[in-house]
Short mmCIF file of C-alpha atoms and ligand atoms in Angstrom, two decimals:
data_model
loop_
_atom_site.label_atom_id
_atom_site.label_comp_id
_atom_site.label_asym_id
_atom_site.label_seq_id
_atom_site.Cartn_x
_atom_site.Cartn_y
_atom_site.Cartn_z
CA MET A 126 -11.08 -41.33 2.93
CA ASN A 127 -14.01 -43.00 1.08
CA ILE A 128 -13.11 -46.47 -0.19
CA LEU A 129 -15.38 -48.60 -2.36
CA GLY A 130 -14.85 -52.30 -1.58
CA ILE A 131 -15.79 -55.12 -3.94
CA GLU A 132 -15.97 -58.80 -2.95
CA THR A 133 -16.73 -61.74 -5.29
CA SER A 134 -14.42 -64.50 -4.04
CA CYS A 135 -17.09 -67.17 -3.56
CA ASP A 136 -20.88 -67.02 -3.70
CA GLU A 137 -21.71 -63.50 -2.50
CA THR A 138 -21.57 -60.47 -4.79
CA ALA A 139 -20.86 -57.58 -2.45
CA ALA A 140 -19.96 -53.88 -2.53
CA ALA A 141 -19.60 -51.35 0.28
CA VAL A 142 -18.39 -47.84 0.99
CA VAL A 143 -16.33 -47.36 4.15
CA ILE A 144 -14.73 -44.18 5.49
CA ALA A 145 -11.26 -44.45 7.01
CA GLY A 146 -11.40 -48.21 7.49
CA GLN A 147 -14.08 -48.16 10.16
CA ARG A 148 -17.13 -46.06 9.41
CA VAL A 149 -19.46 -48.07 7.15
CA ARG A 150 -21.67 -45.96 4.86
CA SER A 151 -23.21 -48.89 2.97
CA ASN A 152 -22.84 -52.68 2.89
CA VAL A 153 -24.67 -54.43 0.05
CA ILE A 154 -24.61 -58.22 -0.31
CA SER A 155 -26.34 -60.20 -3.03
CA SER A 156 -26.39 -63.81 -1.88
CA GLN A 157 -26.41 -66.75 -4.27
CA ILE A 158 -27.43 -69.29 -1.62
CA SER A 159 -30.71 -70.22 -3.30
CA LEU A 160 -28.90 -70.79 -6.61
CA HIS A 161 -26.46 -73.30 -5.09
CA ARG A 162 -28.72 -74.93 -2.48
CA VAL A 163 -30.20 -77.44 -4.92
CA HIS A 164 -26.66 -78.67 -5.63
CA GLY A 165 -25.75 -78.99 -1.94
CA GLY A 166 -22.74 -76.68 -2.35
CA VAL A 167 -21.25 -73.87 -4.44
CA VAL A 168 -20.93 -74.64 -8.18
CA PRO A 169 -18.04 -72.43 -9.38
CA GLU A 170 -19.29 -71.86 -12.94
CA LEU A 171 -22.76 -70.86 -11.75
CA ALA A 172 -21.23 -68.54 -9.16
CA ALA A 173 -19.09 -66.73 -11.73
CA ARG A 174 -22.01 -66.27 -14.10
CA GLN A 175 -24.21 -64.90 -11.33
CA HIS A 176 -21.49 -62.43 -10.27
CA ILE A 177 -21.49 -61.05 -13.83
CA THR A 178 -25.23 -60.39 -13.62
CA ALA A 179 -25.12 -58.91 -10.12
CA ILE A 180 -21.93 -56.87 -9.99
CA VAL A 181 -23.09 -53.61 -11.62
CA PRO A 182 -26.41 -53.32 -9.71
CA VAL A 183 -24.68 -54.23 -6.45
CA VAL A 184 -22.02 -51.52 -6.90
CA GLU A 185 -24.65 -48.96 -7.95
CA THR A 186 -26.76 -49.81 -4.89
CA ALA A 187 -23.76 -49.52 -2.56
CA LEU A 188 -22.99 -46.04 -3.91
CA ALA A 189 -26.63 -44.95 -3.72
CA GLU A 190 -27.10 -46.25 -0.16
CA ALA A 191 -23.87 -44.54 0.91
CA ASP A 192 -25.06 -41.35 -0.80
CA VAL A 193 -21.68 -41.04 -2.45
CA ILE A 194 -21.06 -39.98 -6.04
CA ARG A 195 -18.32 -41.81 -7.91
CA SER A 196 -16.01 -38.81 -8.03
CA ALA A 197 -16.07 -38.68 -4.21
CA LEU A 198 -14.39 -42.10 -3.99
CA ASP A 199 -10.71 -42.01 -3.03
CA ALA A 200 -9.80 -45.61 -3.92
CA ILE A 201 -11.31 -48.84 -5.25
CA ALA A 202 -10.50 -52.00 -3.28
CA VAL A 203 -11.13 -55.56 -4.38
CA THR A 204 -10.53 -59.10 -3.12
CA ILE A 205 -7.99 -60.78 -5.42
CA GLY A 206 -7.82 -64.11 -3.49
CA PRO A 207 -7.94 -66.68 -2.08
CA GLY A 208 -11.17 -67.87 -3.71
CA LEU A 209 -12.72 -69.23 -6.88
CA ALA A 210 -10.79 -68.01 -9.95
CA GLY A 211 -13.83 -67.34 -12.14
CA SER A 212 -15.66 -65.51 -9.35
CA LEU A 213 -12.63 -63.41 -8.40
CA LEU A 214 -12.14 -62.37 -12.03
CA VAL A 215 -15.52 -60.64 -12.13
CA GLY A 216 -14.82 -58.45 -9.09
CA VAL A 217 -11.22 -57.71 -10.08
CA ASN A 218 -12.18 -56.60 -13.57
CA ALA A 219 -15.08 -54.47 -12.32
CA ALA A 220 -12.74 -52.80 -9.80
CA LYS A 221 -10.04 -52.20 -12.42
CA ALA A 222 -12.55 -50.65 -14.82
CA LEU A 223 -13.88 -48.31 -12.14
CA ALA A 224 -10.44 -47.34 -10.87
CA TYR A 225 -9.24 -46.66 -14.41
CA ALA A 226 -12.31 -44.67 -15.40
CA LEU A 227 -12.24 -42.58 -12.22
CA ASP A 228 -8.44 -42.27 -12.14
CA ARG A 229 -8.29 -43.59 -8.59
CA PRO A 230 -5.86 -46.06 -6.99
CA LEU A 231 -6.69 -49.77 -7.13
CA VAL A 232 -6.08 -51.70 -3.91
CA ALA A 233 -5.71 -55.50 -4.05
CA VAL A 234 -6.95 -57.17 -0.87
CA ASN A 235 -6.33 -60.63 0.58
CA HIS A 236 -9.71 -62.13 1.55
CA LEU A 237 -8.36 -63.52 4.85
CA GLU A 238 -6.89 -60.16 5.84
CA ALA A 239 -10.27 -58.59 5.01
CA HIS A 240 -12.04 -61.07 7.34
CA ILE A 241 -9.74 -60.00 10.19
CA TYR A 242 -10.39 -56.29 9.54
CA ALA A 243 -14.13 -56.93 9.99
CA ASN A 244 -13.28 -56.36 13.67
CA TRP A 245 -12.63 -52.65 13.00
CA LEU A 246 -16.07 -51.98 11.47
CA GLY A 247 -19.06 -50.28 13.08
CA PRO A 248 -22.73 -50.73 12.17
CA VAL A 249 -23.88 -49.05 8.92
CA GLY A 250 -24.20 -45.31 9.49
CA ALA A 251 -23.09 -45.50 13.14
CA ALA A 252 -19.94 -44.76 15.08
CA PRO A 253 -17.22 -47.42 14.84
CA PRO A 254 -16.01 -49.42 17.84
CA ARG A 255 -12.71 -48.85 19.60
CA PRO A 256 -10.04 -50.56 17.41
CA PRO A 257 -8.70 -53.87 18.76
CA ALA A 258 -5.41 -53.41 20.65
CA PHE A 259 -2.23 -55.17 19.45
CA PRO A 260 -0.82 -57.71 19.89
CA LEU A 261 -3.87 -59.79 19.15
CA VAL A 262 -4.71 -63.38 18.37
CA CYS A 263 -7.27 -64.04 15.65
CA LEU A 264 -9.22 -67.23 15.17
CA LEU A 265 -10.14 -67.14 11.47
CA VAL A 266 -12.77 -69.76 10.72
CA SER A 267 -14.53 -69.86 7.36
CA GLY A 268 -15.70 -72.32 4.72
CA GLY A 269 -12.22 -72.66 3.23
CA HIS A 270 -9.87 -71.69 6.08
CA THR A 271 -9.20 -72.35 9.74
CA GLU A 272 -6.19 -70.51 11.10
CA LEU A 273 -4.87 -69.10 14.34
CA ILE A 274 -2.99 -65.89 13.58
CA GLU A 275 -0.94 -63.55 15.72
CA MET A 276 -1.15 -59.91 14.60
CA THR A 277 1.42 -57.55 16.10
CA GLY A 278 0.46 -54.45 14.07
CA HIS A 279 -1.33 -53.43 10.87
CA GLY A 280 -0.36 -55.83 8.09
CA ARG A 281 1.86 -57.90 10.41
CA PHE A 282 0.56 -61.45 10.58
CA ARG A 283 2.10 -64.70 11.82
CA GLN A 284 0.34 -68.01 11.44
CA ILE A 285 0.51 -70.00 14.65
CA GLY A 286 -1.93 -72.79 13.82
CA ARG A 287 -4.08 -74.13 11.00
CA THR A 288 -6.28 -77.03 10.09
CA LEU A 289 -4.52 -80.10 8.77
CA ASP A 290 -7.55 -81.20 6.75
CA ASP A 291 -11.10 -79.76 6.64
CA ALA A 292 -11.85 -76.14 7.51
CA ALA A 293 -14.28 -75.62 10.40
CA GLY A 294 -16.98 -74.29 8.02
CA GLU A 295 -16.43 -77.27 5.74
CA ALA A 296 -16.92 -79.57 8.75
CA PHE A 297 -20.21 -77.80 9.56
CA ASP A 298 -21.32 -78.08 5.92
CA LYS A 299 -20.41 -81.79 5.63
CA GLY A 300 -21.96 -82.59 9.01
CA ALA A 301 -25.19 -80.85 8.02
CA ARG A 302 -25.30 -82.88 4.85
CA LEU A 303 -24.92 -86.13 6.83
CA LEU A 304 -27.75 -85.00 9.10
CA GLY A 305 -29.95 -84.04 6.15
CA LEU A 306 -30.01 -80.43 7.36
CA GLY A 307 -29.29 -78.71 4.08
CA TYR A 308 -27.00 -75.91 2.94
CA PRO A 309 -25.26 -73.83 4.15
CA GLY A 310 -24.56 -76.18 7.00
CA GLY A 311 -23.33 -73.83 9.73
CA PRO A 312 -26.54 -71.92 10.34
CA ALA A 313 -28.57 -75.14 9.89
CA ILE A 314 -26.56 -76.98 12.56
CA GLN A 315 -26.65 -74.01 14.92
CA HIS A 316 -30.43 -73.90 14.57
CA ALA A 317 -30.91 -77.64 15.11
CA ALA A 318 -28.40 -77.69 17.98
CA ALA A 319 -30.30 -75.02 19.91
CA ALA A 320 -32.88 -77.64 20.94
CA GLY A 321 -30.32 -80.41 21.63
CA ASN A 322 -28.04 -81.60 24.39
CA PRO A 323 -24.34 -81.36 23.42
CA ALA A 324 -23.41 -84.09 25.92
CA SER A 325 -25.69 -86.69 24.29
CA PHE A 326 -23.15 -88.26 21.96
CA ASP A 327 -19.46 -88.80 22.54
CA LEU A 328 -17.71 -87.50 19.42
CA PRO A 329 -13.89 -87.29 19.13
CA ARG A 330 -11.81 -84.11 19.40
CA ALA A 331 -8.41 -84.10 17.67
CA TRP A 332 -6.41 -82.24 20.32
CA LEU A 333 -3.04 -82.66 18.51
CA ARG A 334 -1.20 -82.01 21.78
CA ASP A 335 1.53 -79.33 21.89
CA SER A 336 0.37 -77.73 18.68
CA TYR A 337 -2.09 -75.04 17.66
CA ASP A 338 -3.22 -77.07 14.65
CA PHE A 339 -6.70 -78.49 14.16
CA SER A 340 -8.20 -81.53 12.46
CA PHE A 341 -11.86 -82.19 11.70
CA SER A 342 -11.86 -85.09 9.24
CA GLY A 343 -11.99 -87.78 11.96
CA LEU A 344 -14.97 -86.04 13.51
CA LYS A 345 -16.82 -86.12 10.21
CA THR A 346 -16.13 -89.88 9.87
CA ALA A 347 -17.33 -90.46 13.45
CA LEU A 348 -20.58 -88.60 12.73
CA HIS A 349 -21.03 -90.66 9.58
CA ARG A 350 -20.80 -93.87 11.68
CA LEU A 351 -23.11 -92.49 14.33
CA VAL A 352 -25.78 -91.57 11.78
CA GLU A 353 -25.60 -94.90 9.91
CA PRO A 354 -28.23 -96.75 12.04
CA TYR A 355 -30.67 -93.87 11.56
CA ARG A 356 -30.52 -93.85 7.76
CA ASP A 357 -33.74 -94.63 6.02
CA ASP A 358 -32.97 -96.95 3.12
CA LEU A 359 -36.40 -96.82 1.54
CA PRO A 360 -36.17 -96.14 -2.21
CA ALA A 361 -36.18 -92.42 -2.79
CA PRO A 362 -38.70 -90.72 -5.09
CA PRO A 363 -37.39 -90.10 -8.62
CA ASP A 364 -35.16 -87.06 -9.04
CA ALA A 365 -36.77 -83.94 -10.37
CA LEU A 366 -35.12 -82.85 -13.59
CA ASP A 367 -35.06 -79.13 -13.69
CA SER A 368 -34.63 -77.06 -16.81
CA SER A 369 -32.95 -74.07 -15.21
CA PRO A 370 -30.76 -71.62 -17.18
CA SER A 371 -27.80 -73.75 -16.13
CA GLY A 372 -29.25 -76.71 -18.07
CA PRO A 373 -30.95 -79.83 -16.75
CA PHE A 374 -29.52 -81.03 -13.48
CA VAL A 375 -30.29 -83.61 -10.85
CA ALA A 376 -31.26 -81.81 -7.68
CA HIS A 377 -29.10 -82.54 -4.64
CA ARG A 378 -31.04 -84.67 -2.20
CA PRO A 379 -29.87 -84.94 1.41
CA PRO A 380 -29.93 -88.38 3.04
CA ARG A 381 -33.22 -89.45 4.57
CA LEU A 382 -33.14 -90.21 8.28
CA LYS A 383 -35.71 -92.33 10.10
CA PRO A 384 -38.48 -90.61 12.06
CA GLY A 385 -37.38 -90.26 15.67
CA THR A 386 -33.69 -89.66 14.83
CA PRO A 387 -32.27 -87.52 17.68
CA ILE A 388 -31.31 -84.85 15.17
CA HIS A 389 -31.08 -82.01 17.71
CA ASP A 390 -28.82 -83.97 20.06
CA LEU A 391 -26.64 -85.13 17.16
CA ALA A 392 -26.31 -81.55 15.87
CA ALA A 393 -25.54 -80.17 19.33
CA SER A 394 -22.91 -82.86 20.05
CA PHE A 395 -21.28 -82.35 16.65
CA GLN A 396 -21.24 -78.57 17.04
CA ARG A 397 -19.65 -78.87 20.50
CA ALA A 398 -16.93 -81.18 19.12
CA ILE A 399 -15.95 -78.61 16.48
CA ILE A 400 -16.04 -75.68 18.86
CA GLU A 401 -14.17 -77.03 21.87
CA PRO A 402 -10.69 -77.33 20.31
CA LEU A 403 -11.14 -73.98 18.55
CA ALA A 404 -12.00 -72.15 21.76
CA VAL A 405 -9.45 -73.90 23.99
CA LYS A 406 -6.52 -73.41 21.59
CA THR A 407 -7.42 -69.79 20.86
CA ALA A 408 -7.40 -68.99 24.58
CA ARG A 409 -4.11 -70.84 25.10
CA ALA A 410 -2.51 -69.00 22.15
CA ALA A 411 -3.68 -65.68 23.60
CA ARG A 412 -2.07 -66.46 26.97
CA GLU A 413 1.17 -67.75 25.50
CA THR A 414 1.63 -64.77 23.13
CA ASN A 415 0.58 -62.22 25.79
CA ALA A 416 -2.20 -60.99 23.53
CA ARG A 417 -4.20 -57.95 24.62
CA THR A 418 -7.12 -58.84 22.38
CA VAL A 419 -8.68 -61.96 20.90
CA VAL A 420 -10.67 -61.47 17.70
CA LEU A 421 -12.86 -63.84 15.72
CA ALA A 422 -13.30 -63.71 11.96
CA GLY A 423 -14.90 -65.64 9.09
CA GLY A 424 -18.32 -67.17 8.51
CA VAL A 425 -18.11 -69.67 11.39
CA ALA A 426 -17.52 -66.75 13.80
CA ALA A 427 -21.25 -66.05 13.33
CA ASN A 428 -21.88 -69.18 15.40
CA GLU A 429 -23.34 -68.23 18.81
CA ALA A 430 -22.01 -71.30 20.60
CA LEU A 431 -18.47 -70.61 19.33
CA ARG A 432 -18.73 -66.97 20.42
CA ASP A 433 -19.81 -68.01 23.92
CA ALA A 434 -17.14 -70.71 24.17
CA VAL A 435 -14.33 -68.35 23.13
CA ARG A 436 -15.46 -65.68 25.63
CA THR A 437 -15.61 -68.28 28.42
CA GLU A 438 -12.25 -69.91 27.62
CA VAL A 439 -10.39 -66.60 27.21
CA GLU A 440 -11.72 -65.31 30.51
CA ARG A 441 -10.73 -68.58 32.23
CA GLU A 442 -7.25 -68.76 30.66
CA CYS A 443 -6.27 -65.08 30.46
CA GLY A 444 -8.52 -63.25 32.93
CA PRO A 445 -10.88 -60.34 32.28
CA GLU A 446 -8.21 -57.90 31.01
CA VAL A 447 -7.94 -59.65 27.62
CA ILE A 448 -10.73 -58.24 25.43
CA VAL A 449 -12.65 -60.57 23.12
CA SER A 450 -13.83 -58.78 19.95
CA ILE A 451 -16.36 -60.43 17.67
CA PRO A 452 -17.74 -58.75 14.53
CA ALA A 453 -21.49 -58.47 13.98
CA ALA A 454 -22.70 -61.62 12.18
CA VAL A 455 -23.17 -59.70 8.90
CA TYR A 456 -19.43 -58.87 8.92
CA CYS A 457 -18.43 -62.48 9.72
CA THR A 458 -19.73 -64.02 6.49
CA ASP A 459 -18.46 -62.66 3.17
CA ASN A 460 -19.04 -58.94 2.66
CA ALA A 461 -17.29 -55.99 1.02
CA ALA A 462 -17.16 -53.62 4.01
CA MET A 463 -14.32 -55.73 5.40
CA VAL A 464 -12.51 -55.40 2.04
CA ALA A 465 -12.80 -51.61 2.03
CA GLY A 466 -11.76 -51.59 5.70
CA ALA A 467 -8.62 -53.69 5.18
CA ALA A 468 -7.74 -51.57 2.11
CA TYR A 469 -7.65 -48.36 4.15
CA PHE A 470 -4.98 -49.71 6.50
CA ALA A 471 -3.06 -51.10 3.49
CA VAL A 472 -3.15 -47.72 1.71
CA ARG A 473 -1.80 -46.07 4.86
CA ARG A 474 1.16 -48.47 4.63
CA GLY A 475 1.69 -47.38 1.00
CA VAL A 476 0.19 -50.48 -0.61
CA GLN A 477 -1.25 -49.93 -4.11
CA ALA A 478 -1.90 -52.32 -7.01
CA GLY A 479 -0.92 -51.90 -10.67
CA TRP A 480 -3.05 -52.57 -13.74
CA GLU A 481 -1.29 -55.93 -14.19
CA THR A 482 -2.94 -57.14 -10.94
CA ASP A 483 -4.43 -60.60 -11.42
CA VAL A 484 -6.56 -62.93 -9.33
CA ARG A 485 -4.74 -65.17 -6.82
CA PRO A 486 -7.00 -68.20 -6.15
CA ARG A 487 -4.37 -69.43 -3.68
CA PHE A 488 -3.14 -66.47 -1.68
CA PRO A 489 -1.78 -67.26 1.77
CA LEU A 490 -2.01 -64.52 4.38
CA THR A 491 1.49 -65.21 5.62
CA GLY A 492 4.42 -66.03 3.32
O1 KG4 B 212 -16.46 -66.57 5.47
P1 KG4 B 212 -17.52 -67.26 4.70
O2 KG4 B 212 -18.81 -66.52 4.43
O3 KG4 B 212 -16.99 -67.74 3.30
C1 KG4 B 212 -15.68 -68.22 3.15
O4 KG4 B 212 -14.77 -67.38 3.00
O5 KG4 B 212 -15.54 -69.47 3.22
O6 KG4 B 212 -17.83 -68.62 5.48
C2 KG4 B 212 -18.79 -69.54 5.05
C3 KG4 B 212 -18.83 -70.68 6.04
C4 KG4 B 212 -19.74 -71.83 5.60
O7 KG4 B 212 -19.03 -73.04 5.77
C5 KG4 B 212 -20.92 -71.73 6.57
O8 KG4 B 212 -21.53 -72.99 6.86
C6 KG4 B 212 -20.24 -71.16 7.80
O9 KG4 B 212 -19.32 -70.21 7.30
N1 KG4 B 212 -21.19 -70.49 8.71
C7 KG4 B 212 -21.46 -70.91 9.96
C8 KG4 B 212 -22.48 -70.07 10.47
N2 KG4 B 212 -22.79 -69.14 9.50
C9 KG4 B 212 -21.98 -69.42 8.43
N3 KG4 B 212 -20.94 -71.92 10.68
C10 KG4 B 212 -21.44 -72.13 11.93
N4 KG4 B 212 -22.42 -71.39 12.47
C11 KG4 B 212 -22.98 -70.34 11.79
N5 KG4 B 212 -23.94 -69.61 12.33
ZN1 ZN B 213 -14.82 -65.57 3.45
#
């Protein structure tokens, strides 16, 4: 079964063709990072407008790269939420139009479910991996979500933990901003941390004993205090006024830190403080739910230090028989292959969407 997936929930316009939920024929992603970087974060109106420009060429490229003609598609899948309403609308309407014109079923996909199904995907054009065995525990860590989920079968999810405040990706992004490292923050911190010592600074971990929940807002405040003495308070040069298509705007300028600021050690210590509770609680949840597999999902799962920490903790807590599955980095951040993948397993359960399907900016994975 050939499924075309479409993803426009945030700042990536993406389309992909996947066979039977696992075999990826194409995976096209048009990133808007450069558009939003000057603002220091995603601007929803700009994102929606850019999706409108990109959606048709991205879908056409995905079909061409997959070498699939439209009539060979069996279903059209699209992310309906959670995400930015204006961005989601572009993908949902494109998917509806295609499904209607081709007389194919429309499949509405939850973005968080799609992130989890990234673990079923193989490299483009290559054989897929062995599917993760149930029951599994998933650590889903993205820019908007941080959840620990037990999955006992296809489409059967139970939330066992979540963040009480910032998402892990949000913590990375805010921390990077404090350190003047730019946007998006996760990759910037990972890069800076590679040359630093994570034991240099003592930053707090919110362990929230006897629970699988997380909290990162105190950590962000602690980093803010730690960075304070290194801030350079010299008057900044005047802002550049840019006359971009979005109208004149004041470019986002990260804080200036004094020469000699131990930026690598600060980044490494901050990264370690985010990762430790994530890895430790994931491993504990796996042991306590007798999971056979631990999977990672979401943009933060691209982080090498998190990947290593989860492997180490799961092996220590559960032994070598519990398999840790981590998607390739390109399937961790937003993409449409994961949407087409999740849709296949939903279709097998009889899930199909009607023409009245609308976007769901808030769309929890579990009821
Ligand atoms: O899943 P995603 O692409 O979009 C959402 O659904 O939110 O995740 C984006 C988040 C951003 O916060 C970004 O900073 C973070 O994932 N991220 C990373 C890394 N790559 C992306 N965080 C840590 N390390 C990375 N290598
Ligand atoms: Zn995402």
